[in-house]
Short mmCIF file of C-alpha atoms and ligand atoms in Angstrom, two decimals:
data_model
loop_
_atom_site.label_atom_id
_atom_site.label_comp_id
_atom_site.label_asym_id
_atom_site.label_seq_id
_atom_site.Cartn_x
_atom_site.Cartn_y
_atom_site.Cartn_z
CA UNK P 1 5.78 11.16 21.87
CA UNK P 2 1.95 11.60 23.33
CA UNK P 3 1.03 8.94 20.78
CA UNK P 4 3.34 6.54 21.35
CA UNK P 5 2.82 6.65 25.11
CA UNK P 6 -0.94 6.42 24.20
CA UNK P 7 -0.09 3.38 21.94
CA UNK P 8 1.46 1.65 25.04
CA UNK P 9 -1.56 1.80 26.85
CA UNK P 10 -3.36 -0.06 24.23
CA UNK P 11 -7.17 0.05 23.38
CA UNK P 12 -7.89 0.97 26.74
CA UNK P 13 -10.17 4.62 27.37
CA UNK P 14 -7.61 7.55 27.12
CA UNK P 15 -8.75 11.05 27.70
CA UNK P 16 -6.89 12.34 25.10
CA UNK P 17 -6.34 15.90 23.81
CA UNK P 18 -4.17 15.02 20.85
CA UNK P 19 -5.29 15.66 17.41
CA UNK P 20 -6.78 12.11 16.60
CA UNK P 21 -8.19 11.02 12.68
CA UNK P 22 -11.67 11.89 14.14
CA UNK P 23 -10.99 15.52 15.84
CA UNK P 24 -8.61 16.62 13.22
CA UNK P 25 -11.47 16.61 10.34
CA UNK P 26 -12.16 19.69 11.73
CA UNK P 27 -9.11 21.57 10.63
CA UNK P 28 -5.35 20.65 10.53
CA UNK P 29 -3.70 21.38 13.68
CA UNK P 30 -0.21 22.21 13.74
CA UNK P 31 1.02 19.41 15.73
CA UNK P 32 -1.48 16.68 13.90
CA UNK P 33 0.84 13.61 12.85
CA UNK P 34 1.40 12.07 9.43
CA UNK P 35 2.63 8.66 8.46
CA UNK P 36 3.41 6.71 5.45
CA UNK P 37 5.01 3.28 4.15
CA UNK P 38 5.99 2.52 0.96
CA UNK P 39 7.10 -0.86 -0.98
CA UNK P 40 9.02 -1.67 -4.11
CA UNK P 41 7.86 -5.14 -4.02
CA UNK P 42 8.50 -8.51 -1.85
CA UNK P 43 10.29 -11.99 -3.16
CA UNK P 44 13.31 -14.01 -2.69
CA UNK P 45 15.22 -10.93 -2.15
CA UNK P 46 18.59 -12.51 -0.44
CA UNK P 47 21.91 -10.67 0.12
CA UNK P 48 23.68 -13.41 -1.88
CA UNK P 49 21.35 -12.43 -4.96
CA UNK P 50 22.05 -8.60 -4.76
CA UNK P 51 25.07 -6.78 -5.38
CA UNK P 52 26.26 -3.86 -3.28
CA UNK P 53 25.75 -1.61 -6.05
CA UNK P 54 22.29 -2.73 -6.44
CA UNK P 55 21.69 -2.79 -2.97
CA UNK P 56 22.88 0.99 -2.63
CA UNK P 57 20.79 1.74 -5.63
CA UNK P 58 17.50 0.18 -4.21
CA UNK P 59 18.08 1.86 -0.96
CA UNK P 60 18.63 5.56 -2.53
CA UNK P 61 15.55 5.22 -4.70
CA UNK P 62 13.50 3.93 -1.77
CA UNK P 63 15.09 7.14 0.39
CA UNK P 64 14.00 9.31 -2.85
CA UNK P 65 10.60 8.13 -2.82
CA UNK P 66 9.94 8.49 1.08
CA UNK P 67 11.28 12.02 0.82
CA UNK P 68 9.11 13.06 -1.74
CA UNK P 69 5.82 11.63 0.23
CA UNK P 70 6.97 12.66 3.69
CA UNK P 71 7.49 16.37 2.19
CA UNK P 72 3.99 16.64 0.96
CA UNK P 73 2.83 15.25 4.32
CA UNK P 74 4.80 17.52 6.58
CA UNK P 75 3.86 20.81 4.78
CA UNK P 76 0.11 19.66 5.49
CA UNK P 77 -0.72 18.01 1.72
CA UNK P 78 -3.16 15.44 1.33
CA UNK P 79 -2.64 11.75 1.75
CA UNK P 80 -3.87 11.27 -1.82
CA UNK P 81 -1.37 13.70 -3.27
CA UNK P 82 1.56 12.26 -1.34
CA UNK P 83 0.87 8.69 -2.58
CA UNK P 84 0.09 9.91 -6.08
CA UNK P 85 3.70 12.04 -6.30
CA UNK P 86 5.55 8.90 -4.36
CA UNK P 87 4.03 6.40 -7.07
CA UNK P 88 4.99 8.47 -9.71
CA UNK P 89 8.65 8.64 -8.52
CA UNK P 90 8.67 4.94 -8.35
CA UNK P 91 7.20 4.57 -11.62
CA UNK P 92 9.65 6.53 -13.47
CA UNK P 93 12.74 4.78 -11.84
CA UNK P 94 13.50 1.47 -13.99
CA UNK P 95 14.36 -0.13 -10.59
CA UNK P 96 10.80 -1.14 -9.83
CA UNK P 97 8.18 -3.18 -11.87
CA UNK P 98 5.75 -0.41 -12.47
CA UNK P 99 6.07 2.29 -15.50
CA UNK P 100 9.34 2.58 -16.90
CA UNK P 101 10.97 -1.20 -15.83
CA UNK P 102 7.74 -2.95 -16.14
CA UNK P 103 7.66 -6.64 -16.56
CA UNK P 104 6.98 -8.07 -20.03
CA UNK P 105 4.09 -10.29 -20.93
CA UNK P 106 4.22 -13.64 -22.67
CA UNK P 107 3.80 -11.88 -25.65
CA UNK P 108 6.48 -9.32 -25.07
CA UNK P 109 4.08 -6.42 -24.47
CA UNK P 110 3.55 -4.59 -21.40
CA UNK P 111 0.48 -4.62 -19.33
CA UNK P 112 0.05 -2.17 -16.43
CA UNK P 113 -2.29 -2.33 -13.64
CA UNK P 114 -2.75 0.43 -10.96
CA UNK P 115 -5.16 1.73 -8.37
CA UNK P 116 -5.86 4.45 -5.91
CA UNK P 117 -7.95 4.93 -3.05
CA UNK P 118 -9.22 7.73 -0.86
CA UNK P 119 -10.28 6.61 2.96
CA UNK P 120 -12.55 9.78 3.59
CA UNK P 121 -14.79 8.77 1.19
CA UNK P 122 -14.16 5.44 -0.01
CA UNK P 123 -13.80 6.90 -3.64
CA UNK P 124 -11.58 4.83 -5.93
CA UNK P 125 -10.16 4.11 -9.42
CA UNK P 126 -8.09 1.43 -10.81
CA UNK P 127 -6.91 0.52 -14.56
CA UNK P 128 -5.84 -3.10 -15.95
CA UNK P 129 -3.79 -4.26 -18.87
CA UNK P 130 -3.17 -0.78 -20.11
CA UNK P 131 -0.21 0.70 -21.92
CA UNK P 132 0.85 4.13 -23.66
CA UNK P 133 0.31 6.25 -20.37
CA UNK P 134 3.49 7.22 -18.84
CA UNK P 135 2.12 7.04 -15.33
CA UNK P 136 -0.56 4.53 -14.49
CA UNK P 137 -1.46 5.98 -11.19
CA UNK P 138 -2.26 8.89 -12.86
CA UNK P 139 -4.87 7.32 -14.89
CA UNK P 140 -5.96 5.47 -12.12
CA UNK P 141 -6.34 9.02 -10.25
CA UNK P 142 -8.44 10.18 -13.26
CA UNK P 143 -10.68 7.26 -13.70
CA UNK P 144 -11.60 8.12 -9.53
CA UNK P 145 -11.77 11.76 -10.02
CA UNK P 146 -13.23 12.34 -13.76
CA UNK P 147 -15.15 9.21 -14.47
CA UNK P 148 -18.51 7.63 -13.01
CA UNK P 149 -16.14 4.04 -12.91
CA UNK P 150 -14.12 2.74 -10.61
CA UNK P 151 -12.27 0.28 -12.93
CA UNK P 152 -11.58 0.62 -16.65
CA UNK P 153 -9.37 -1.84 -18.74
CA UNK P 154 -7.34 -2.45 -21.82
CA UNK P 155 -7.76 -0.49 -25.16
CA UNK P 156 -10.91 1.69 -23.50
CA UNK P 157 -8.66 2.78 -20.55
CA UNK P 158 -6.08 3.75 -23.01
CA UNK P 159 -8.47 6.05 -24.91
CA UNK P 160 -9.64 7.47 -21.54
CA UNK P 161 -6.00 8.16 -20.74
CA UNK P 162 -5.69 10.32 -24.24
CA UNK P 163 -9.14 11.84 -23.59
CA UNK P 164 -7.89 13.11 -20.25
CA UNK P 165 -4.72 14.55 -21.75
CA UNK P 166 -2.45 12.21 -19.71
CA UNK P 167 1.04 11.98 -20.83
CA UNK P 168 1.69 9.27 -23.40
CA UNK P 169 4.56 7.31 -24.31
CA UNK P 170 5.49 4.69 -26.97
CA UNK P 171 5.79 1.15 -26.20
CA UNK P 172 9.56 1.03 -25.86
CA UNK P 173 9.49 3.30 -22.97
CA UNK P 174 8.94 0.82 -20.62
CA UNK P 175 11.43 -1.55 -21.73
CA UNK P 176 14.86 -2.03 -19.96
CA UNK P 177 17.63 -4.61 -20.48
CA UNK P 178 17.16 -6.45 -17.32
CA UNK P 179 13.49 -6.62 -18.10
CA UNK P 180 14.05 -8.20 -21.69
CA UNK P 181 16.69 -10.69 -20.46
CA UNK P 182 13.71 -11.91 -17.94
CA UNK P 183 11.37 -12.55 -20.41
CA UNK P 184 13.79 -14.27 -22.87
CA UNK P 185 14.97 -16.60 -19.78
CA UNK P 186 11.07 -17.23 -19.18
CA UNK P 187 10.13 -18.18 -22.89
CA UNK P 188 13.37 -19.99 -23.33
CA UNK P 189 12.28 -22.16 -20.52
CA UNK P 190 8.52 -22.23 -21.32
CA UNK P 191 7.79 -21.48 -17.64
CA UNK P 192 4.62 -20.52 -16.32
CA UNK P 193 4.30 -16.73 -14.92
CA UNK P 194 3.29 -18.11 -11.69
CA UNK P 195 6.69 -20.22 -11.30
CA UNK P 196 8.69 -17.34 -12.13
CA UNK P 197 10.68 -15.48 -9.24
CA UNK P 198 10.80 -12.11 -11.14
CA UNK P 199 7.72 -11.21 -9.23
CA UNK P 200 8.85 -8.35 -7.50
CA UNK P 201 9.05 -4.61 -8.17
CA UNK P 202 5.73 -3.77 -7.69
CA UNK P 203 5.26 -0.08 -5.96
CA UNK P 204 2.86 1.05 -3.13
CA UNK P 205 2.32 3.64 -0.80
CA UNK P 206 0.35 4.26 1.74
CA UNK P 207 -0.34 7.53 3.77
CA UNK P 208 -2.18 9.49 6.61
CA UNK P 209 -2.09 13.05 6.40
CA UNK P 210 -2.18 15.82 8.75
CA UNK P 211 -6.17 16.04 8.61
CA UNK P 212 -6.41 12.50 9.53
CA UNK P 213 -7.34 11.28 5.89
CA UNK P 214 -5.95 8.32 4.70
CA UNK P 215 -4.91 6.86 1.03
CA UNK P 216 -3.40 4.04 -0.65
CA UNK P 217 -2.10 3.14 -4.05
CA UNK P 218 -0.52 0.68 -5.90
CA UNK P 219 1.13 -0.09 -9.43
CA UNK P 220 2.72 -2.73 -11.40
CA UNK P 221 3.73 -4.32 -14.58
CA UNK P 222 2.50 -7.82 -12.91
CA UNK P 223 3.96 -10.80 -13.45
CA UNK P 224 6.91 -11.72 -16.04
CA UNK P 225 5.62 -13.84 -18.75
CA UNK P 226 1.84 -13.44 -17.68
CA UNK P 227 -0.73 -13.94 -20.72
CA UNK P 228 -4.08 -14.79 -21.64
CA UNK P 229 -4.95 -10.88 -20.29
CA UNK P 230 -4.13 -11.99 -16.65
CA UNK P 231 -4.91 -9.34 -14.06
CA UNK P 232 -3.42 -9.28 -10.68
CA UNK P 233 -4.43 -7.91 -7.38
CA UNK P 234 -2.89 -4.47 -7.56
CA UNK P 235 -5.54 -2.96 -9.57
CA UNK P 236 -8.30 -4.70 -7.48
CA UNK P 237 -9.88 -2.57 -4.83
CA UNK P 238 -9.95 -4.70 -1.58
CA UNK P 239 -7.34 -7.42 -2.88
CA UNK P 240 -4.17 -4.95 -3.42
CA UNK P 241 -5.39 -1.49 -2.53
CA UNK P 242 -7.63 -0.28 0.14
CA UNK P 243 -7.91 2.87 2.35
CA UNK P 244 -10.62 3.46 5.02
CA UNK P 245 -10.51 6.51 7.57
CA UNK P 246 -11.67 4.21 9.88
CA UNK P 247 -9.44 1.54 10.21
CA UNK P 248 -6.03 1.64 7.77
CA UNK P 249 -4.54 2.23 4.35
CA UNK P 250 -3.26 -0.98 2.53
CA UNK P 251 -1.09 -1.80 -0.58
CA UNK P 252 0.06 -5.39 -1.38
CA UNK P 253 2.71 -7.18 -3.13
CA UNK P 254 3.26 -10.68 -4.15
CA UNK P 255 1.68 -13.67 -5.68
CA UNK P 256 -1.58 -11.68 -6.65
CA UNK P 257 -4.13 -14.59 -7.07
CA UNK P 258 -3.86 -15.24 -3.83
CA UNK P 259 -4.24 -11.68 -2.65
CA UNK P 260 -7.54 -11.40 -4.83
CA UNK P 261 -8.82 -14.91 -3.33
CA UNK P 262 -8.10 -13.72 0.43
CA UNK P 263 -9.28 -10.22 -0.39
CA UNK P 264 -6.13 -9.06 1.63
CA UNK P 265 -6.34 -5.64 1.87
CA UNK P 266 -10.07 -5.04 2.81
CA UNK P 267 -9.60 -8.02 5.02
CA UNK P 268 -7.29 -6.21 7.09
CA UNK P 269 -9.00 -2.99 7.22
CA UNK P 270 -12.21 -4.89 8.24
CA UNK P 271 -10.46 -6.88 11.13
CA UNK P 272 -8.93 -3.34 12.32
CA UNK P 273 -12.64 -1.67 12.27
CA UNK P 274 -13.99 -4.53 13.70
CA UNK P 275 -11.39 -4.73 16.96
CA UNK P 276 -11.74 -1.00 17.25
CA UNK P 277 -15.54 -1.04 17.60
CA UNK P 278 -15.31 -4.12 20.09
CA UNK P 279 -12.69 -1.91 22.40
CA UNK P 280 -14.90 0.84 22.58
CA UNK P 281 -17.50 -1.55 23.66
CA UNK P 282 -15.69 -3.23 25.99
CA UNK P 283 -14.56 0.41 27.48
CA UNK P 284 -17.89 1.08 27.91
CA UNK P 285 -18.95 -1.82 30.03
CA UNK P 286 -16.17 -0.38 32.51
CA UNK P 287 -17.59 2.89 32.99
CA UNK P 288 -19.10 3.62 36.17
CA UNK P 289 -22.82 3.84 36.73
CA UNK P 290 -24.78 6.60 38.55
CA UNK P 291 -27.23 5.75 41.27
CA UNK P 292 -29.99 4.85 38.62
CA UNK P 293 -27.61 2.36 36.86
CA UNK P 294 -26.93 4.57 33.99
CA UNK P 295 -23.54 4.94 32.39
CA UNK P 296 -21.92 8.28 33.66
CA UNK P 297 -20.13 8.59 30.35
CA UNK P 298 -20.43 7.60 27.00
CA UNK P 299 -17.28 6.64 25.33
CA UNK P 300 -16.05 8.28 22.29
CA UNK P 301 -14.17 6.68 19.32
CA UNK P 302 -11.66 9.80 19.36
CA UNK P 303 -10.50 8.66 23.06
CA UNK P 304 -9.15 5.56 21.71
CA UNK P 305 -6.43 3.77 19.54
CA UNK P 306 -5.54 0.21 19.14
CA UNK P 307 -1.90 -0.58 19.93
CA UNK P 308 1.14 -1.01 17.79
CA UNK P 309 1.17 -4.51 18.61
CA UNK P 310 -2.68 -5.52 17.89
CA UNK P 311 -2.17 -3.67 14.41
CA UNK P 312 0.96 -5.87 13.64
CA UNK P 313 -0.99 -9.06 14.94
CA UNK P 314 -3.98 -8.49 12.84
CA UNK P 315 -1.62 -7.72 9.53
CA UNK P 316 0.51 -10.83 10.46
CA UNK P 317 -2.65 -12.98 10.96
CA UNK P 318 -3.77 -12.50 7.27
CA UNK P 319 -0.48 -12.75 5.78
CA UNK P 320 -0.16 -15.89 7.84
CA UNK P 321 -3.67 -17.00 6.31
CA UNK P 322 -2.06 -16.01 2.73
CA UNK P 323 0.92 -18.31 3.44
CA UNK P 324 -1.25 -21.26 4.17
CA UNK P 325 -3.35 -20.93 1.21
CA UNK P 326 0.12 -21.02 -0.69
CA UNK P 327 0.56 -17.45 -1.36
CA UNK P 328 3.83 -15.25 -0.62
CA UNK P 329 4.23 -11.55 -0.28
CA UNK P 330 3.32 -8.49 1.86
CA UNK P 331 1.81 -5.39 2.48
CA UNK P 332 2.18 -2.21 4.01
CA UNK P 333 -0.07 -0.33 6.29
CA UNK P 334 -0.90 3.15 7.72
CA UNK P 335 -3.47 3.55 10.42
CA UNK P 336 -5.43 6.44 11.79
CA UNK P 337 -3.69 6.16 14.91
CA UNK P 338 -0.26 7.32 13.06
CA UNK P 339 1.12 3.73 13.05
CA UNK P 340 3.16 2.89 9.58
CA UNK P 341 4.53 -0.73 9.05
CA UNK P 342 4.74 -3.99 7.07
CA UNK P 343 4.09 -7.64 7.39
CA UNK P 344 5.20 -10.11 4.55
CA UNK P 345 6.22 -13.93 4.35
CA UNK P 346 9.18 -13.74 1.66
CA UNK P 347 12.94 -13.46 2.46
CA UNK P 348 12.64 -9.62 1.67
CA UNK P 349 10.45 -6.71 0.63
CA UNK P 350 11.82 -3.15 -0.44
CA UNK P 351 10.21 -1.02 1.89
CA UNK P 352 10.42 2.17 3.72
CA UNK P 353 8.32 4.18 6.35
CA UNK P 354 8.45 7.84 7.63
CA UNK P 355 6.27 9.53 10.57
CA UNK P 356 6.01 12.72 11.91
CA UNK P 357 7.50 11.44 14.82
CA UNK P 358 10.86 11.26 13.13
CA UNK P 359 10.91 7.76 11.94
CA UNK P 360 12.57 7.60 8.45
CA UNK P 361 14.03 4.33 7.30
CA UNK P 362 14.28 1.94 4.58
CA UNK P 363 14.95 -1.68 4.43
CA UNK P 364 15.35 -4.42 1.91
CA UNK P 365 15.97 -8.00 3.52
CA UNK P 366 13.92 -9.61 6.10
CA UNK P 367 16.07 -9.46 9.13
CA UNK P 368 16.82 -5.59 9.12
N1 LIG Y 1 0.93 -8.48 -7.09
C1 LIG Y 1 1.45 -8.44 -8.29
C2 LIG Y 1 0.67 -9.11 -9.19
O1 LIG Y 1 0.23 -10.38 -9.00
C3 LIG Y 1 2.90 -8.61 -8.47
C4 LIG Y 1 3.80 -8.28 -7.53
O2 LIG Y 1 3.49 -7.43 -6.60
O3 LIG Y 1 4.83 -8.44 -7.86
O4 LIG Y 1 0.48 -8.90 -10.41
#
């Protein structure tokens, strides 16, 4: 409640006693808040294209994923663990284009991409064009934690996965009848991956834990019919995934080429970080002076937050620029001030959000 009142005040000076991201670093406080958002892909998701059964199935899958992450965050678990566990549940669900249910390449193989980032120290791990690993997000996390690198690809990454002892599966594990039907349709019409509207289904999670740490992760099979070793934005840190305790955590979904060109995930975080530091400077100017003309008070970042409206505007501005370039899709965000939300320019996006303030909702279409 306190947080909502503060957010209404916007980026003005607030003598706050709440557990903010900055002061919560010292230890988890009982009332410290948490938040998360998830997506299961964006695209031409219209009511007339989805049966009521499918609609219910997707909502159940989103609710299940949201509950997994929420339980971890509620119990004081880390944002990294919440992101990892939630993505695993979505990778294991054939409804999504990640892990089981990943789309097929032009050669009818699966090439999976995944990434994860820890906003507390900007450490990150990513894998591109891999197969054989049951849960690509675990491989991305292993790259982050057990290698000196940020990104591994193809056979080398597969080998690293085996050396790490991650669960392996045979190629047929990823296949579902629906994905086979989709690739057959693409091959029959000889259409390019970029023209295909089977793009949605990528999964992503962003979270802020009670300790104030943020994390983001994304996992995908990429685009149906992709070829020539095409890699999208999902495993690219700064394009499809980014997390920084000072600004936000972002996971993207949509036409990856455009997200890469705009560096969407980092761009949103950078704009939030810059706006936040501007707001502090603006408040310092307002501080009364003493008899010698010196400030009577030094404004500290822990006394501030950007408002819900400012965060949404920044995200919407970047997605509008994506649209102007010709890209479609969307992002989910979480901020150090407890906000969790979305921005997308497609008809719909599989999505959900939950916060310690009691928010827990999932949605599919743009108008809900
Ligand atoms: N962004 C992913 C890619 O370009 C696809 C998606 O989000 O659906 O590989």
